[in-house]
Amino acid sequence: MSNGFKYSVVTVSAILVTLLLVGAMVGQSQEGSPADPYKHINVFTEVFAKIKAYYVEEPEMKNVTLGAVNGLLVSLDPFASYLNADQYKQYLKTKEDPKAGVGLLLSRKYGYEIGIVDAIDGSPADKAGLATGDIIEAINGISTRDMPLAYADVLLHGEKGTTVELTVLRLRRPEPTKVTLTRAVVTPPALESKMLDKETGYLAVADLSAGKSRGVAAAVASLQKQGAAKLVLDLRHSAVCVPEEGIALANLFLEKGTLGSLSGQKVKKQQFEAVAEKAVFKGELVVLTNRGTAGAAEIAAAALLDNKRAQVVGERTYGDAAQRKAIATDDGGAVLLAVAKYYSPGGKAIQDVSVTPSVAVADMEPEPLDEDESAQAKPTPAPKPEAKPAEDLILKRALEVLSGKAVQAAAQGRN
């Protein structure tokens, strides 16, 4: 057995022990009988050895190792990563001093490729037209297939004014597109509030970073002073977040009831209850969601829906509500893994099932391709059109729900 092969087995086995012991304890708590993680490690090691001995050509064991580790992690948590020692150092440095970035939130939720959860409004990525569901195949020419998710985020950051080239597979485009983005300091989107008519307020919350719920409370109070007795809470493309802000946001509209819970095998279960004094709005409420709604926004939407406080109108949310932690490995690296999940008041793990709206409406269709765009990919995509579609179908349906027209239409359909 070569030294390289031994090292690969030891590296993977160390990670497997960490993860499978987690699985064993979960299995014990859920099924009442202990699981044997070492049995699974033995199977894995044997398969690893067979690959080394019988594959059609001498395999690059480093790639085999990374592929195995990534496959294991993605099966548990689409946002998980294993970082080697050098990558982990870069990751910590970026966390301490993020400098500039491109405004992308990433995941491996739908497979081994790195996908875009959302592009922050006004960011370089947003201005280039990148959106939820796009796939990043390479960063600066480096394939992302076996790239740790957290390391991909590291590569997107750097000095302000420097560039990064992405190879992106975009919706309805047959070939990958090269996109060059210039890094910039990305600021969280501001709250958007306005009156839609004399009694209906509109509040778009595209960012739920720390303390943002206090700004929401102030904006709601301002709308009420303007006459708002009904409210549209727009959580579409709200993915930048601190999960706890989702609980705080829901409490602004609920005087009583369970807002959700957090639990994990190493995290003591916490159940969050509404505090009456924190509620600021008692009128009719509709919440808007789409595929870019993630994290804290999903926690809030689930709480309001399960408590029958609001109708949720739009698309199924992304599915990301977890507490994550960097767990050190013996090689100096780390595993970034979900250690606890947020659950809806109804007991569903939001990361696993997302939030399904009570009134389903598809978000706006993507712009059709020009003939030359269909024929070949351009070096850089055209900027996102400034002009919005004539009609926001999700908002339109939300207003129908508030006016009672949607209920009337449903009743007529049953007759």
CSV table of C-alpha atoms in Angstrom, one decimal, residues 78-290:
chain,number,residue,atom,x,y,z
A,78,PRO,CA,-25.9,20.8,1.1
A,79,PHE,CA,-24.1,23.7,2.8
A,80,ALA,CA,-21.4,21.5,4.4
A,81,SER,CA,-17.7,21.6,3.5
A,82,TYR,CA,-14.4,19.9,4.4
A,83,LEU,CA,-11.5,22.2,4.2
A,84,ASN,CA,-7.9,21.1,4.3
A,85,ALA,CA,-5.4,22.9,6.6
A,86,ASP,CA,-4.5,25.6,4.0
A,87,GLN,CA,-8.1,26.2,2.9
A,88,TYR,CA,-9.2,26.4,6.5
A,89,LYS,CA,-6.6,29.1,7.2
A,90,GLN,CA,-7.8,31.1,4.2
A,91,TYR,CA,-11.4,30.6,5.3
A,92,LEU,CA,-10.7,32.0,8.8
A,93,LYS,CA,-8.9,34.9,7.3
A,94,THR,CA,-11.8,35.7,5.0
A,95,LYS,CA,-14.3,35.5,7.9
A,96,GLU,CA,-12.2,37.9,9.9
A,97,ASP,CA,-11.7,40.3,7.1
A,98,PRO,CA,-14.0,39.7,4.1
A,99,LYS,CA,-12.8,42.7,2.2
A,100,ALA,CA,-14.8,42.7,-1.0
A,101,GLY,CA,-17.0,40.1,-2.8
A,102,VAL,CA,-19.5,39.6,-5.5
A,103,GLY,CA,-22.7,39.2,-3.5
A,104,LEU,CA,-23.5,35.5,-4.0
A,105,LEU,CA,-24.9,33.0,-1.6
A,106,LEU,CA,-24.0,29.4,-2.6
A,107,SER,CA,-25.3,25.8,-1.9
A,108,ARG,CA,-25.1,22.3,-3.2
A,109,LYS,CA,-28.7,21.6,-2.5
A,110,TYR,CA,-29.6,20.1,-5.9
A,111,GLY,CA,-26.5,18.0,-6.6
A,112,TYR,CA,-22.7,18.0,-6.6
A,113,GLU,CA,-22.4,21.3,-8.6
A,114,ILE,CA,-22.3,24.6,-6.7
A,115,GLY,CA,-25.6,26.5,-7.2
A,116,ILE,CA,-26.7,30.0,-6.5
A,117,VAL,CA,-29.1,30.5,-3.6
A,118,ASP,CA,-29.4,34.2,-4.3
A,119,ALA,CA,-27.5,37.2,-5.7
A,120,ILE,CA,-27.7,40.2,-3.3
A,121,ASP,CA,-29.7,43.1,-4.8
A,122,GLY,CA,-27.3,45.7,-6.3
A,123,SER,CA,-24.2,43.5,-6.0
A,124,PRO,CA,-21.8,42.7,-8.9
A,125,ALA,CA,-23.4,39.3,-9.3
A,126,ASP,CA,-26.9,40.8,-9.4
A,127,LYS,CA,-25.9,43.5,-11.9
A,128,ALA,CA,-24.5,40.7,-14.2
A,129,GLY,CA,-27.8,39.0,-14.1
A,130,LEU,CA,-26.9,35.9,-12.0
A,131,ALA,CA,-29.8,34.5,-10.1
A,132,THR,CA,-31.2,31.7,-8.0
A,133,GLY,CA,-30.8,28.3,-9.7
A,134,ASP,CA,-27.7,29.2,-11.8
A,135,ILE,CA,-24.9,26.7,-11.5
A,136,ILE,CA,-21.2,27.8,-11.1
A,137,GLU,CA,-19.1,25.2,-13.0
A,138,ALA,CA,-15.7,26.9,-12.4
A,139,ILE,CA,-14.1,29.8,-10.6
A,140,ASN,CA,-11.0,31.3,-12.3
A,141,GLY,CA,-10.8,28.2,-14.4
A,142,ILE,CA,-10.9,25.8,-11.5
A,143,SER,CA,-13.7,23.2,-11.5
A,144,THR,CA,-16.1,23.5,-8.6
A,145,ARG,CA,-17.2,19.8,-8.8
A,146,ASP,CA,-15.0,18.7,-5.9
A,147,MET,CA,-14.4,22.2,-4.5
A,148,PRO,CA,-15.5,22.7,-0.9
A,149,LEU,CA,-18.4,25.0,-0.8
A,150,ALA,CA,-16.9,27.2,1.8
A,151,TYR,CA,-13.7,27.5,-0.2
A,152,ALA,CA,-15.7,28.6,-3.3
A,153,ASP,CA,-16.9,31.5,-1.2
A,154,VAL,CA,-13.3,32.3,-0.2
A,155,LEU,CA,-12.3,32.5,-3.9
A,156,LEU,CA,-15.1,34.9,-4.6
A,157,HIS,CA,-13.7,37.3,-2.0
A,158,GLY,CA,-10.6,39.5,-2.4
A,159,GLU,CA,-9.4,43.1,-2.8
A,160,LYS,CA,-11.9,45.7,-3.9
A,161,GLY,CA,-11.6,46.3,-7.7
A,162,THR,CA,-10.0,42.9,-8.5
A,163,THR,CA,-11.9,40.5,-10.8
A,164,VAL,CA,-13.0,36.9,-10.7
A,165,GLU,CA,-14.1,34.9,-13.6
A,166,LEU,CA,-17.0,32.4,-13.3
A,167,THR,CA,-18.1,29.7,-15.7
A,168,VAL,CA,-21.9,29.7,-15.2
A,169,LEU,CA,-24.6,27.4,-16.5
A,170,ARG,CA,-27.6,29.6,-16.6
A,171,LEU,CA,-31.3,29.0,-16.9
A,172,ARG,CA,-32.4,28.3,-20.5
A,173,ARG,CA,-28.9,28.7,-21.9
A,174,PRO,CA,-27.5,25.5,-23.6
A,175,GLU,CA,-23.8,26.3,-23.0
A,176,PRO,CA,-21.8,27.6,-20.1
A,177,THR,CA,-21.2,31.4,-20.0
A,178,LYS,CA,-18.0,33.1,-18.9
A,179,VAL,CA,-18.9,35.9,-16.5
A,180,THR,CA,-16.2,38.3,-15.2
A,181,LEU,CA,-17.2,40.1,-12.0
A,182,THR,CA,-15.4,43.0,-10.3
A,183,ARG,CA,-15.3,42.6,-6.5
A,184,ALA,CA,-16.9,45.3,-4.5
A,185,VAL,CA,-17.9,46.0,-0.9
A,186,VAL,CA,-21.4,44.6,-0.9
A,187,THR,CA,-23.8,46.3,1.5
A,188,PRO,CA,-27.1,44.7,2.7
A,189,PRO,CA,-30.2,45.9,0.8
A,190,ALA,CA,-32.2,48.6,2.6
A,191,LEU,CA,-35.8,48.0,3.7
A,192,GLU,CA,-38.3,49.1,1.1
A,193,SER,CA,-41.6,50.4,2.4
A,194,LYS,CA,-44.5,52.1,0.8
A,195,MET,CA,-48.3,52.4,0.7
A,196,LEU,CA,-50.0,50.5,-2.1
A,197,ASP,CA,-53.3,52.1,-1.5
A,198,LYS,CA,-54.9,54.0,1.4
A,199,GLU,CA,-55.1,51.0,3.7
A,200,THR,CA,-52.4,48.5,2.4
A,201,GLY,CA,-48.8,48.8,3.3
A,202,TYR,CA,-45.9,47.0,1.5
A,203,LEU,CA,-42.6,46.1,3.2
A,204,ALA,CA,-39.8,44.3,1.3
A,205,VAL,CA,-37.2,42.7,3.6
A,206,ALA,CA,-34.3,41.5,1.4
A,207,ASP,CA,-31.9,41.1,4.3
A,208,LEU,CA,-32.3,39.7,7.8
A,209,SER,CA,-28.8,40.4,9.3
A,210,ALA,CA,-28.4,41.1,13.0
A,211,GLY,CA,-30.7,43.7,14.3
A,212,LYS,CA,-32.8,44.0,11.1
A,213,SER,CA,-36.0,43.1,12.8
A,214,ARG,CA,-35.8,46.4,14.8
A,215,GLY,CA,-35.8,48.3,11.5
A,216,VAL,CA,-38.8,46.3,10.3
A,217,ALA,CA,-40.7,47.2,13.5
A,218,ALA,CA,-40.0,50.9,12.9
A,219,ALA,CA,-41.0,50.6,9.2
A,220,VAL,CA,-44.3,48.9,10.2
A,221,ALA,CA,-45.0,51.7,12.7
A,222,SER,CA,-44.4,54.3,10.0
A,223,LEU,CA,-46.8,52.5,7.6
A,224,GLN,CA,-49.5,52.3,10.3
A,225,LYS,CA,-49.2,56.1,10.8
A,226,GLN,CA,-49.9,56.4,7.1
A,227,GLY,CA,-53.1,54.4,7.5
A,228,ALA,CA,-51.9,50.8,6.8
A,229,ALA,CA,-54.5,48.3,8.2
A,230,LYS,CA,-53.2,45.5,6.0
A,231,LEU,CA,-49.7,44.6,5.1
A,232,VAL,CA,-47.8,42.7,2.4
A,233,LEU,CA,-44.5,41.4,3.8
A,234,ASP,CA,-42.2,40.6,0.9
A,235,LEU,CA,-39.6,38.0,1.7
A,236,ARG,CA,-38.6,37.2,-1.8
A,237,HIS,CA,-34.8,37.0,-2.4
A,238,SER,CA,-34.3,37.3,1.3
A,239,ALA,CA,-31.3,35.0,2.0
A,240,VAL,CA,-28.7,37.1,3.8
A,241,CYS,CA,-29.4,36.4,7.4
A,242,VAL,CA,-28.8,35.6,11.0
A,243,PRO,CA,-31.3,32.8,11.7
A,244,GLU,CA,-32.4,34.2,15.0
A,245,GLU,CA,-33.7,37.3,13.2
A,246,GLY,CA,-36.4,35.0,11.7
A,247,ILE,CA,-37.8,34.3,15.1
A,248,ALA,CA,-37.7,38.1,16.0
A,249,LEU,CA,-39.4,39.0,12.7
A,250,ALA,CA,-42.3,36.5,13.2
A,251,ASN,CA,-42.8,37.8,16.8
A,252,LEU,CA,-43.6,41.3,15.4
A,253,PHE,CA,-46.8,39.9,14.0
A,254,LEU,CA,-47.7,37.2,16.6
A,255,GLU,CA,-48.8,37.9,20.1
A,256,LYS,CA,-48.9,34.3,21.2
A,257,GLY,CA,-48.0,30.8,20.0
A,258,THR,CA,-44.9,28.8,19.2
A,259,LEU,CA,-42.6,30.5,16.7
A,260,GLY,CA,-40.5,27.4,16.0
A,261,SER,CA,-37.7,25.4,17.6
A,262,LEU,CA,-34.0,24.6,17.3
A,263,SER,CA,-32.5,21.2,18.1
A,264,GLY,CA,-29.5,18.9,17.3
A,265,GLN,CA,-27.9,15.9,18.9
A,266,LYS,CA,-25.3,18.2,20.6
A,267,VAL,CA,-27.5,21.3,20.9
A,268,LYS,CA,-30.2,21.3,23.6
A,269,LYS,CA,-33.6,21.8,22.2
A,270,GLN,CA,-34.9,25.4,22.3
A,271,GLN,CA,-38.5,26.2,21.7
A,272,PHE,CA,-39.3,29.8,20.8
A,273,GLU,CA,-42.6,31.3,22.1
A,274,ALA,CA,-44.1,34.6,21.0
A,275,VAL,CA,-43.9,37.5,23.5
A,276,ALA,CA,-47.1,39.6,23.3
A,277,GLU,CA,-45.2,42.9,24.1
A,278,LYS,CA,-43.0,42.5,21.0
A,279,ALA,CA,-45.9,42.3,18.5
A,280,VAL,CA,-46.4,45.6,16.6
A,281,PHE,CA,-49.0,44.7,13.9
A,282,LYS,CA,-52.4,43.0,14.3
A,283,GLY,CA,-53.9,43.7,10.9
A,284,GLU,CA,-54.3,41.4,7.9
A,285,LEU,CA,-51.0,40.0,6.7
A,286,VAL,CA,-49.8,38.3,3.5
A,287,VAL,CA,-46.2,37.0,3.1
A,288,LEU,CA,-44.5,36.7,-0.3
A,289,THR,CA,-41.9,34.0,-1.0
A,290,ASN,CA,-39.9,32.5,-3.9
